[in-house]
CSV table of C-alpha atoms and ligand atoms in Angstrom, one decimal:
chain,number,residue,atom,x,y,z
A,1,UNK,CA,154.0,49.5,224.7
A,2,UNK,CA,156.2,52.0,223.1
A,3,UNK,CA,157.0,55.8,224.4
A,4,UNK,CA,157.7,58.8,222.4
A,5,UNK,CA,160.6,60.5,224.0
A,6,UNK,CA,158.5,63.5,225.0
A,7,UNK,CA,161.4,66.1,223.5
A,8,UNK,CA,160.4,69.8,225.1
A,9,UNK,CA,161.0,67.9,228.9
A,10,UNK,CA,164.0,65.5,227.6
A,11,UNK,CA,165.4,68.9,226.7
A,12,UNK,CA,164.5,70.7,229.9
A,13,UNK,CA,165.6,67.6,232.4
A,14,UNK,CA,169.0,67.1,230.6
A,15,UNK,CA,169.8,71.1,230.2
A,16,UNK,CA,168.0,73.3,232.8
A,17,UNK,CA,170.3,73.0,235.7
A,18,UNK,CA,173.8,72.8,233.2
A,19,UNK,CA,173.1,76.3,231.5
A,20,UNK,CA,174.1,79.6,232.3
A,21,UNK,CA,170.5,81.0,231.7
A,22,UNK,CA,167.7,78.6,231.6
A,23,UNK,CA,164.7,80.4,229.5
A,24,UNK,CA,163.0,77.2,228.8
A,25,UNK,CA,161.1,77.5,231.9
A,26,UNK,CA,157.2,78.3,231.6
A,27,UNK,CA,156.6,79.5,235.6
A,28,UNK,CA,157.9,82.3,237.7
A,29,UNK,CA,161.1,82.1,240.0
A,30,UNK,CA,160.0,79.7,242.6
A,31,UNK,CA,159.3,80.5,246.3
A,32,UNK,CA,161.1,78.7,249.1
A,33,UNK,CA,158.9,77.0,252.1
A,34,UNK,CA,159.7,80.6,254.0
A,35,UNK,CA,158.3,82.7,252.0
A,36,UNK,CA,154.9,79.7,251.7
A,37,UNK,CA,154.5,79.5,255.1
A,38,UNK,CA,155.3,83.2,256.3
A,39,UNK,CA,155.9,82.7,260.0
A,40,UNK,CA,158.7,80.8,262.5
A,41,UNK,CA,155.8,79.0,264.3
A,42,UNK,CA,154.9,77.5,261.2
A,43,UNK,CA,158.4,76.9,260.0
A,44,UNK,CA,158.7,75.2,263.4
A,45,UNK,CA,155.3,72.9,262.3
A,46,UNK,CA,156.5,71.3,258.9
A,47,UNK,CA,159.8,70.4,260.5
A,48,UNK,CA,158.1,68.2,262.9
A,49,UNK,CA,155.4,67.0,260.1
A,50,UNK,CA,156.0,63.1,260.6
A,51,UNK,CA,157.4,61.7,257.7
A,52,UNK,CA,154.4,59.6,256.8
A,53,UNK,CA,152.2,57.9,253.9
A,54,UNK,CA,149.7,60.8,254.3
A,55,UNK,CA,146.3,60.1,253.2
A,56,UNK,CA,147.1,58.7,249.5
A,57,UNK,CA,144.7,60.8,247.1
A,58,UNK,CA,145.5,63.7,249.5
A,59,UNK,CA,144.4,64.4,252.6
A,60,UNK,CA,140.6,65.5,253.2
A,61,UNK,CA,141.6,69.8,254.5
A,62,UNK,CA,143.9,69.9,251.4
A,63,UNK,CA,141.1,68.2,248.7
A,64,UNK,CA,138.6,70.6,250.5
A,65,UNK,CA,140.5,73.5,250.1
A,66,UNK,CA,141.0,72.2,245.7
A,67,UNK,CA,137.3,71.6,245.6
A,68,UNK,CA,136.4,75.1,247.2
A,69,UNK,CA,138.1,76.3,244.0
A,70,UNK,CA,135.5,74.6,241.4
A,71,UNK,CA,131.6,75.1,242.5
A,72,UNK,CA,129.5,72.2,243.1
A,73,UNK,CA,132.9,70.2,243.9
A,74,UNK,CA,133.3,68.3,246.9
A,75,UNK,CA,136.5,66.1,248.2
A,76,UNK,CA,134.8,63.0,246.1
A,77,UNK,CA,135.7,64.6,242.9
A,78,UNK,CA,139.5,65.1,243.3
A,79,UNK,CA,142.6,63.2,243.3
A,80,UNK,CA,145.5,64.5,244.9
A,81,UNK,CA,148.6,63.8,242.2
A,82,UNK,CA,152.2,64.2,242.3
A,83,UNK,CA,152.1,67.6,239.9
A,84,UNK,CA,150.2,68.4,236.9
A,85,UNK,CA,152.3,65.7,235.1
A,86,UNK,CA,151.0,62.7,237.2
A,87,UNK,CA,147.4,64.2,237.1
A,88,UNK,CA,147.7,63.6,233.1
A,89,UNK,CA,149.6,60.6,233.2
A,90,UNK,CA,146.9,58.5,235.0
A,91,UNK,CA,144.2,60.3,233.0
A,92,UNK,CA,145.3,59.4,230.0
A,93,UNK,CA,146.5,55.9,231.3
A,94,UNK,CA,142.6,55.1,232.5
A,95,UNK,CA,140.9,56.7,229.5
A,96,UNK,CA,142.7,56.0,226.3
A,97,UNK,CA,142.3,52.6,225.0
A,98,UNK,CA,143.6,50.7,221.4
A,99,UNK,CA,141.6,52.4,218.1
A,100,UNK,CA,140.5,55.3,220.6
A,101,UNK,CA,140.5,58.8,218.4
A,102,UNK,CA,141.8,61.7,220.8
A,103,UNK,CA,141.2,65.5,219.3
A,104,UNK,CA,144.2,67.7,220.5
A,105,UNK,CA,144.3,71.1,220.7
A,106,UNK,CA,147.5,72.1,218.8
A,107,UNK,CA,150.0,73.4,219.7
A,108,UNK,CA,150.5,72.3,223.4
A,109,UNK,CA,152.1,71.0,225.8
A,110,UNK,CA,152.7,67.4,224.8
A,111,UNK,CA,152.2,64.5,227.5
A,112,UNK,CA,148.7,63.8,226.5
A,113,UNK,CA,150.3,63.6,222.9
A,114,UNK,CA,152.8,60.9,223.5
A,115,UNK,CA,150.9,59.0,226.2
A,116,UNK,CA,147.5,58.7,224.6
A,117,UNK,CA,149.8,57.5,221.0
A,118,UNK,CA,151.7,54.8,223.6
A,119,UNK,CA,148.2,53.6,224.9
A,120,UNK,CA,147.2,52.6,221.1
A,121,UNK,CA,145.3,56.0,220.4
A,122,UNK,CA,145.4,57.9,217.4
A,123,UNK,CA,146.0,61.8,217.8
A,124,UNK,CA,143.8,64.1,215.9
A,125,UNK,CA,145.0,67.9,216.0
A,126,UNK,CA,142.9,70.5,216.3
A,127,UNK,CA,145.1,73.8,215.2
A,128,UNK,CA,144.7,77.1,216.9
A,129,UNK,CA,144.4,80.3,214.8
A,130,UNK,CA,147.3,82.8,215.0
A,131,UNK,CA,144.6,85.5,214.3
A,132,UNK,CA,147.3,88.4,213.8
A,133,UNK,CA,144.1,90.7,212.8
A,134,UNK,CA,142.1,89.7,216.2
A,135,UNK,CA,145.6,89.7,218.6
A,136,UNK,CA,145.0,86.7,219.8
A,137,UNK,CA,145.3,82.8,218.7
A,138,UNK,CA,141.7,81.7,218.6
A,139,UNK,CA,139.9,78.4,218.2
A,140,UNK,CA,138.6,77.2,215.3
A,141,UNK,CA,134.9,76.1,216.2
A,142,UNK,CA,133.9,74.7,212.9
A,143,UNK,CA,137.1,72.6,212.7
A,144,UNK,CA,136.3,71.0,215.9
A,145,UNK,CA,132.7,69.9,215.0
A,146,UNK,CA,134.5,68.1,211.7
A,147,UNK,CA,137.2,66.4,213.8
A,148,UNK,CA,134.9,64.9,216.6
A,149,UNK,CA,132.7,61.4,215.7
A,150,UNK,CA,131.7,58.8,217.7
A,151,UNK,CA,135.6,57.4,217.9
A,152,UNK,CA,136.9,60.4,220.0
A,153,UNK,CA,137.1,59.2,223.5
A,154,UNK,CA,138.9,62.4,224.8
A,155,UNK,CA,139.3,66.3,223.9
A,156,UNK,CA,142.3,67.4,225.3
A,157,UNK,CA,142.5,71.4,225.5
A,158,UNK,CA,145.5,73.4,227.3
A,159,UNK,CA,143.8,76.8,229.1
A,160,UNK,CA,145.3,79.0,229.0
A,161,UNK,CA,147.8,77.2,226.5
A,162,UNK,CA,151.1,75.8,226.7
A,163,UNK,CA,153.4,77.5,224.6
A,164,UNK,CA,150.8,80.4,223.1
A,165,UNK,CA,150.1,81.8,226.1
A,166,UNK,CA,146.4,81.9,224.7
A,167,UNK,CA,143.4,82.1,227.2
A,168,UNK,CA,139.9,80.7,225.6
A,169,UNK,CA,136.8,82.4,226.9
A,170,UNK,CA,133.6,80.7,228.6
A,171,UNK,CA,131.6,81.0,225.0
A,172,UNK,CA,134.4,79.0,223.4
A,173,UNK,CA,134.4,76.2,226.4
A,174,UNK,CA,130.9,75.9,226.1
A,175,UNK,CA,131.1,75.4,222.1
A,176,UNK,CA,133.6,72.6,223.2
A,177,UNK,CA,131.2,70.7,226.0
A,178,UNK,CA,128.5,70.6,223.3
A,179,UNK,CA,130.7,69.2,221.0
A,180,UNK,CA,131.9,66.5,223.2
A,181,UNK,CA,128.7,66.2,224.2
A,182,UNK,CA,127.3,65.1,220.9
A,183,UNK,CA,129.2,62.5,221.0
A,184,UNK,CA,130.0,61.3,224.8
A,185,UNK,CA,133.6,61.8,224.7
A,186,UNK,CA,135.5,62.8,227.7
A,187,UNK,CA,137.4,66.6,228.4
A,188,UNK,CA,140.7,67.0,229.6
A,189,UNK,CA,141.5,70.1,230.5
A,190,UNK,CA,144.6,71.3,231.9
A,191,UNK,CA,144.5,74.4,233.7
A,192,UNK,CA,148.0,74.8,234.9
A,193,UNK,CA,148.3,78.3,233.7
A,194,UNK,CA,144.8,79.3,235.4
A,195,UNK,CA,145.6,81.7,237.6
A,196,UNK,CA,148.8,83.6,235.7
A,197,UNK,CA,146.8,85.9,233.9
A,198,UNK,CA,148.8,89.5,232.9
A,199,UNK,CA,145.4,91.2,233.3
A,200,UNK,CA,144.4,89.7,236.3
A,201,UNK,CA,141.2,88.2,234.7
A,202,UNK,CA,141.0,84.4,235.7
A,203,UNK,CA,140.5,82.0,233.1
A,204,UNK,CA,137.1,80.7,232.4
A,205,UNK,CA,137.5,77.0,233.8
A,206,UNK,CA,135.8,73.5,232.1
A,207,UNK,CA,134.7,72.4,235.2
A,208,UNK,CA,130.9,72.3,235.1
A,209,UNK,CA,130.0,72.4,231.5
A,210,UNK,CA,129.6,68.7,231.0
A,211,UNK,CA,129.0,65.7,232.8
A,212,UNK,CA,132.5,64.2,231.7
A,213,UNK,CA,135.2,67.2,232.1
A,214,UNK,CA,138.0,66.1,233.8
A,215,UNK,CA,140.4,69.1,234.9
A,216,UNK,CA,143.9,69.0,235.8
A,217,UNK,CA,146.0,71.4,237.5
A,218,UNK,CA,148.7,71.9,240.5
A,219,UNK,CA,150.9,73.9,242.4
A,220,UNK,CA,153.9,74.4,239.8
A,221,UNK,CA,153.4,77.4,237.6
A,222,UNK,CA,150.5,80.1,238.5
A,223,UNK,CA,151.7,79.5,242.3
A,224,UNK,CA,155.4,79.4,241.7
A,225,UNK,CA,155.8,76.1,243.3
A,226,UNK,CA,157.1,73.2,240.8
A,227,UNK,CA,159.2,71.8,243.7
A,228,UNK,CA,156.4,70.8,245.8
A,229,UNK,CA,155.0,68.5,242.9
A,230,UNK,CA,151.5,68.7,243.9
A,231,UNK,CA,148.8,68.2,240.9
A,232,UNK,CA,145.1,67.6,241.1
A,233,UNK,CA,142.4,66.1,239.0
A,234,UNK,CA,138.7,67.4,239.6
A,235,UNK,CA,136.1,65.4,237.6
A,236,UNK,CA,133.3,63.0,238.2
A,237,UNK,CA,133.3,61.1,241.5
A,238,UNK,CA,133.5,57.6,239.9
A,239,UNK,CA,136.4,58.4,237.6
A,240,UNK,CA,138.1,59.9,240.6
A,241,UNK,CA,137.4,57.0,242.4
A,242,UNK,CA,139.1,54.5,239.4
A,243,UNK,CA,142.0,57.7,239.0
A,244,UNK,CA,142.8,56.8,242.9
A,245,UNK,CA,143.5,53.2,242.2
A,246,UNK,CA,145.7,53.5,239.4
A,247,UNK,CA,147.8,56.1,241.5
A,248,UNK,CA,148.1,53.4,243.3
A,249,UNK,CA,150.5,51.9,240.9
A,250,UNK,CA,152.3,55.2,240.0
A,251,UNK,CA,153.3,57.2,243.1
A,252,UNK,CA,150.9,55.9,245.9
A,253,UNK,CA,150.7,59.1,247.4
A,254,UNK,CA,151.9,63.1,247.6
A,255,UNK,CA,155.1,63.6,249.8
A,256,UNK,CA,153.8,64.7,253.4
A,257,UNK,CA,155.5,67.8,253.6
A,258,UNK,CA,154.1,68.7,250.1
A,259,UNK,CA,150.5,67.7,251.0
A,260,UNK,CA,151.7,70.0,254.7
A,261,UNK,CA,152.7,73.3,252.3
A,262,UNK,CA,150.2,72.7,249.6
A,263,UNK,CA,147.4,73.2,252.3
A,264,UNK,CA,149.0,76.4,253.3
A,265,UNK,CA,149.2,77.9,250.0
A,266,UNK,CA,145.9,77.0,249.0
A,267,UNK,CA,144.7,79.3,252.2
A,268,UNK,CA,142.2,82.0,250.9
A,269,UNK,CA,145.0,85.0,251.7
A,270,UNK,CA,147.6,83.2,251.2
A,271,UNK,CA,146.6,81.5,247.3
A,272,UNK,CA,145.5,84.9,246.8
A,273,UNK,CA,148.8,86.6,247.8
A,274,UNK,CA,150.7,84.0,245.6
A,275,UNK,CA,148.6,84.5,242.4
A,276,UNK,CA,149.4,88.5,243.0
A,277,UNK,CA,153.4,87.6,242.9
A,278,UNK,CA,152.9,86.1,239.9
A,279,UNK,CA,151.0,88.1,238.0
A,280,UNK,CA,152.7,91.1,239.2
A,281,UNK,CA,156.2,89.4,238.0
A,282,UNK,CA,154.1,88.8,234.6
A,283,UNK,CA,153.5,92.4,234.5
A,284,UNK,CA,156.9,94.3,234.6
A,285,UNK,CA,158.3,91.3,232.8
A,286,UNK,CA,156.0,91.3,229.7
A,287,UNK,CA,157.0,94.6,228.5
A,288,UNK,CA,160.3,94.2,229.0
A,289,UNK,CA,160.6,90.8,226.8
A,290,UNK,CA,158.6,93.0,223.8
A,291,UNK,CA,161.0,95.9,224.3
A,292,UNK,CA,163.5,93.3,223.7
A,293,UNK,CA,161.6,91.5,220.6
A,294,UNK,CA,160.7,94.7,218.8
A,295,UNK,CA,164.2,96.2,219.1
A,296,UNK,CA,165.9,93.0,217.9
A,297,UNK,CA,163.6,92.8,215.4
A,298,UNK,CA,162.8,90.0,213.0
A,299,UNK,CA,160.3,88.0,215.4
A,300,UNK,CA,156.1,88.1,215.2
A,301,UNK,CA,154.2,87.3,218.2
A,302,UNK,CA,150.8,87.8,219.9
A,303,UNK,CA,151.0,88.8,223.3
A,304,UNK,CA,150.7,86.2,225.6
A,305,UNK,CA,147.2,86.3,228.5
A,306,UNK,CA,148.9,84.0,230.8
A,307,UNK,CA,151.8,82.6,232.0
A,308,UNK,CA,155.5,83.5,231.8
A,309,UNK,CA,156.0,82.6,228.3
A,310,UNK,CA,155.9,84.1,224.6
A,311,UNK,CA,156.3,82.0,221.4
A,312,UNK,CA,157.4,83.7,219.3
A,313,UNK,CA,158.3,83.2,215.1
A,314,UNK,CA,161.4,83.8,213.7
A,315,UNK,CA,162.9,84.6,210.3
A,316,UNK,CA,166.3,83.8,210.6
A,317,UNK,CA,167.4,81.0,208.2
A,318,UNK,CA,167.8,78.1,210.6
A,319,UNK,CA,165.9,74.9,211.8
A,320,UNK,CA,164.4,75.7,215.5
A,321,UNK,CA,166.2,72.7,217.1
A,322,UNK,CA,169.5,73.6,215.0
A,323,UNK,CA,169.0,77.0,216.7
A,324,UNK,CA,168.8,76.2,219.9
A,325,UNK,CA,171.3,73.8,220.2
A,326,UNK,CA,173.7,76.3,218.9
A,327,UNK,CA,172.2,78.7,221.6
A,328,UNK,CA,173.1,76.3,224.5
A,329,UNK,CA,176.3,74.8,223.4
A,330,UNK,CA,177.9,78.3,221.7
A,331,UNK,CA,176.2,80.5,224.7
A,332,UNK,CA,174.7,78.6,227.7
A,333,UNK,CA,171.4,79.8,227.4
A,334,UNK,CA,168.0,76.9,226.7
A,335,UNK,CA,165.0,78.3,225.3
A,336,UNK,CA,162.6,75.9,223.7
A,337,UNK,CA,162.3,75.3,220.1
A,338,UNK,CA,158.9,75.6,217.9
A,339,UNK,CA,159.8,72.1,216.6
A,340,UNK,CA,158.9,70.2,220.2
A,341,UNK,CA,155.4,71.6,219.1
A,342,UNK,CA,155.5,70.5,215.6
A,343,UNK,CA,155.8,74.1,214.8
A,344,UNK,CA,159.9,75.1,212.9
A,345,UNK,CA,160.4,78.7,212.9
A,346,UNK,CA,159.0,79.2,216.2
A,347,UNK,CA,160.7,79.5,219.5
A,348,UNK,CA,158.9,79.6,223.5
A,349,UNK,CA,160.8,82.1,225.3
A,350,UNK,CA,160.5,82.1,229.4
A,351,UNK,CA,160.6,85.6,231.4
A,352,UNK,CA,159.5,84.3,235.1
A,353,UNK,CA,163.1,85.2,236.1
A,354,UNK,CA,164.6,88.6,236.7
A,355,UNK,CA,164.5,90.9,234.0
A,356,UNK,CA,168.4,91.2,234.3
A,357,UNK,CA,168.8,87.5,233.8
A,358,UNK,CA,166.0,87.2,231.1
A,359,UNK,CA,167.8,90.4,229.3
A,360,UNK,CA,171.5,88.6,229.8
A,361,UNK,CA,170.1,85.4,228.4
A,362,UNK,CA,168.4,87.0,225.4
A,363,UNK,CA,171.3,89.2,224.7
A,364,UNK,CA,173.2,86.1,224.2
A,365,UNK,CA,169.9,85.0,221.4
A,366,UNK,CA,170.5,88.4,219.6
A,367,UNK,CA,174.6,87.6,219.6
A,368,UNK,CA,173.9,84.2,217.8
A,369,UNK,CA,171.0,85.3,215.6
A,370,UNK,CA,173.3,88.7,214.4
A,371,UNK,CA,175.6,85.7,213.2
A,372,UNK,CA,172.8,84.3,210.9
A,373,UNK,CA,171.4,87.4,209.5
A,374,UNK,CA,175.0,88.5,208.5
A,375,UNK,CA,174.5,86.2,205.6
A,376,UNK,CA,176.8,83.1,207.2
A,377,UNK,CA,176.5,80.2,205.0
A,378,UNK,CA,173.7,77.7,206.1
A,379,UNK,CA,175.4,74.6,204.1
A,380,UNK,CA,179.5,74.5,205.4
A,381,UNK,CA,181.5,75.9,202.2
A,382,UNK,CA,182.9,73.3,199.3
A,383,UNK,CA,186.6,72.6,199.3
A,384,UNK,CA,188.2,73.9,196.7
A,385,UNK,CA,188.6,70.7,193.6
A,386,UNK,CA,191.7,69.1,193.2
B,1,PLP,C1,150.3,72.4,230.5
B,1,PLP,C2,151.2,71.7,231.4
B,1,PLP,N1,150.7,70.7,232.2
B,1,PLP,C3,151.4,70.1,233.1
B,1,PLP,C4,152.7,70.4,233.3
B,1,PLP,C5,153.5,69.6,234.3
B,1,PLP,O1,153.4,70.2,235.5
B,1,PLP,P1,153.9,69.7,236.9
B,1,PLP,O2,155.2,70.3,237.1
B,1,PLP,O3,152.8,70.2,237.8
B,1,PLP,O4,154.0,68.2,236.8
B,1,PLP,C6,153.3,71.4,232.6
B,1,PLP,C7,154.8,71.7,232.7
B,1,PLP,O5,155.4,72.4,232.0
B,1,PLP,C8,152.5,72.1,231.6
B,1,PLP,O6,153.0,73.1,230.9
């Protein structure tokens, strides 16, 4: 079997924590345990949390708390995971099969994309509109019905979407069940994002609108807690059931003192007072990061519903990776290129952080770019003949 190098995280792993300003991130400034847990007592309570294999799909309060989150769920239909990332991984390790069709919804983040090629799948992409006109990227209902037969074994959908930023409405989920439906092929829908909306509006979920949706999510980005690594996977009882024993072969099971927070945050008050950090951070960031586009100028976007990122297209003239490989080595700052989606000329910009550390970083962009624009040569000059 032979892996992809998945480029957007080979980036992120080998850069984030070596740059002076990391904008590659998709989430909000993490929270320490502290600031989870709220009091000393409890503080007190995960330091004496013995350091054993807790129950290995997670334990039973902290699958009841997930399920409470999807209606008709109960702790049968979900797997505990280490983060969103293992929830996917074991997915798409169980599901996809040699000369199995998988329709992707493009772009996005792209795990499912390299797995599902390494397990002998083929990738079909299903594009999402940049509808300028409408403000929002939109799905393209019609093209789905043309790229679905009786070969696709999976739709894989990102909501809301990894890098757009795009939220797809309960109409548009249900267009997708039917059709999977119409031919019995599987849903995976990650809904790592659910929960960061600017507005405040929560994201229509899959769950419940066929009998084979599988949904991922975790911990890391609408809560603010990558660190923990906790992901789950909410589908039909007997898939969960066959997920659990090939998490067996991955991980085994969720740190304790990750399953020990995890439960804490996913407290009614508590998830609730999370979500409100985040969005609220969304909120006075998001302007700030247009205020910033619009007065650099040069750059089209549609505002982003969710999550702490903006992707943004460019008309400088310069390759995406070119671009920001100059951007970390000449000024310290990662941001993520359009070309890890398949998309040049496009850029994912973070703004979880600060706004004086998102503004420091992108000052450093608009330094580089004002080189480009100032008509520098893109091809290094001939030497003179003779
Ligand atoms: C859509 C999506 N799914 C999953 C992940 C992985 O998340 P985790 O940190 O929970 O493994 C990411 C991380 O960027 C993501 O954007």
């Amino acid at each position: 079997m032979k892996l992809e190098q998945f480029a957007m995280e080979r980036l992120q792993s080998t850069y984030e924590n070596q740059v002076e300003f990391n904008l590659s991130e998709s989430g909000v400034r993490p929270l320490t345990p502290r600031e989870v847990i709220e009091d000393s007592a409890g503080c007190e309570g995960l330091l004496d949390q013995p350091l054993v294999y807790t129950q290995s799909n997670g334990t039973v309060d902290l699958r009841r708390a997930i399920a409470s989150m999807y209606p008709g769920a109960g702790i049968d239909h979900i797997e505990v995971t280490n983060g969103g990332s293992e929830a996917n991984f074991i997915t798409t390790f169980n599901l996809i099969e040699p000369g199995d069709e998988v329709v992707m919804l493009v772009p996005n983040y792209m795990q499912t994309w390299g797995l599902s090629r390494a397990f002998g799948g083929t990738i079909r992409e299903w594009r999402l509109v940049e509808d300028h006109a409408a403000g929002r990227w939109r799905v393209d209902l019609g093209a789905l019905d043309a790229l679905v037969t009786p070969r696709t074994k999976m739709i894989v959908i990102c909501n809301p979407n990894n890098p757009t930023g795009a939220r797809l409405t309960a109409a548009e989920l249900d267009a997708i069940a039917r059709a999977a439906d119409r031919h019995g092929a599987w849903i995976l829908s990650d809904e790592v994002y659910r929960g960061a909306e600017i507005d405040g509006a929560e994201t229509a979920s899959m769950w419940g609108r066929s009998k084979r949706v599988i949904v991922t999510s975790g911990l890391s980005k609408a809560y603010g807690l990558p660190g923990l690594r906790i992901g789950w996977i909410v589908g039909p009882a007997t898939l969960i059931a066959s997920l659990w024993s090939y998490h067996d072969y991955v991980t085994i099971a969720p740190g304790a003192l990750s399953d020990r927070l995890a439960r804490v945050a996913l407290q009614p008050a508590r998830r609730a007072r999370l979500l409100e950090r985040t969005r609220g951070i969304l909120r006075s960031n998001l302007p700030l990061i247009e205020e910033w586009l619009t007065a650099a100028g040069g750059f089209h976007w549609i505002r982003p519903e969710a999550g702490a990122i903006v992707y943004v297209r460019y008309h400088h003239p310069i390759n995406s990776t070119e671009l920001v490989t100059r951007l970390r080595v000449e000024k310290s700052v990662l941001i993520v290129p359009g070309d890890h989606f398949g998309m040049d000329g496009y850029l994912r910009l973070g703004f979880g952080e600060p706004p004086g550390y998102n503004r420091a970083g992108l000052d450093r962009l608009r330094e580089l770019l004002s080189t480009l624009s100032a008509g520098r040569p893109a091809e290094p000059a001939l030497r003179p003949q003779g």
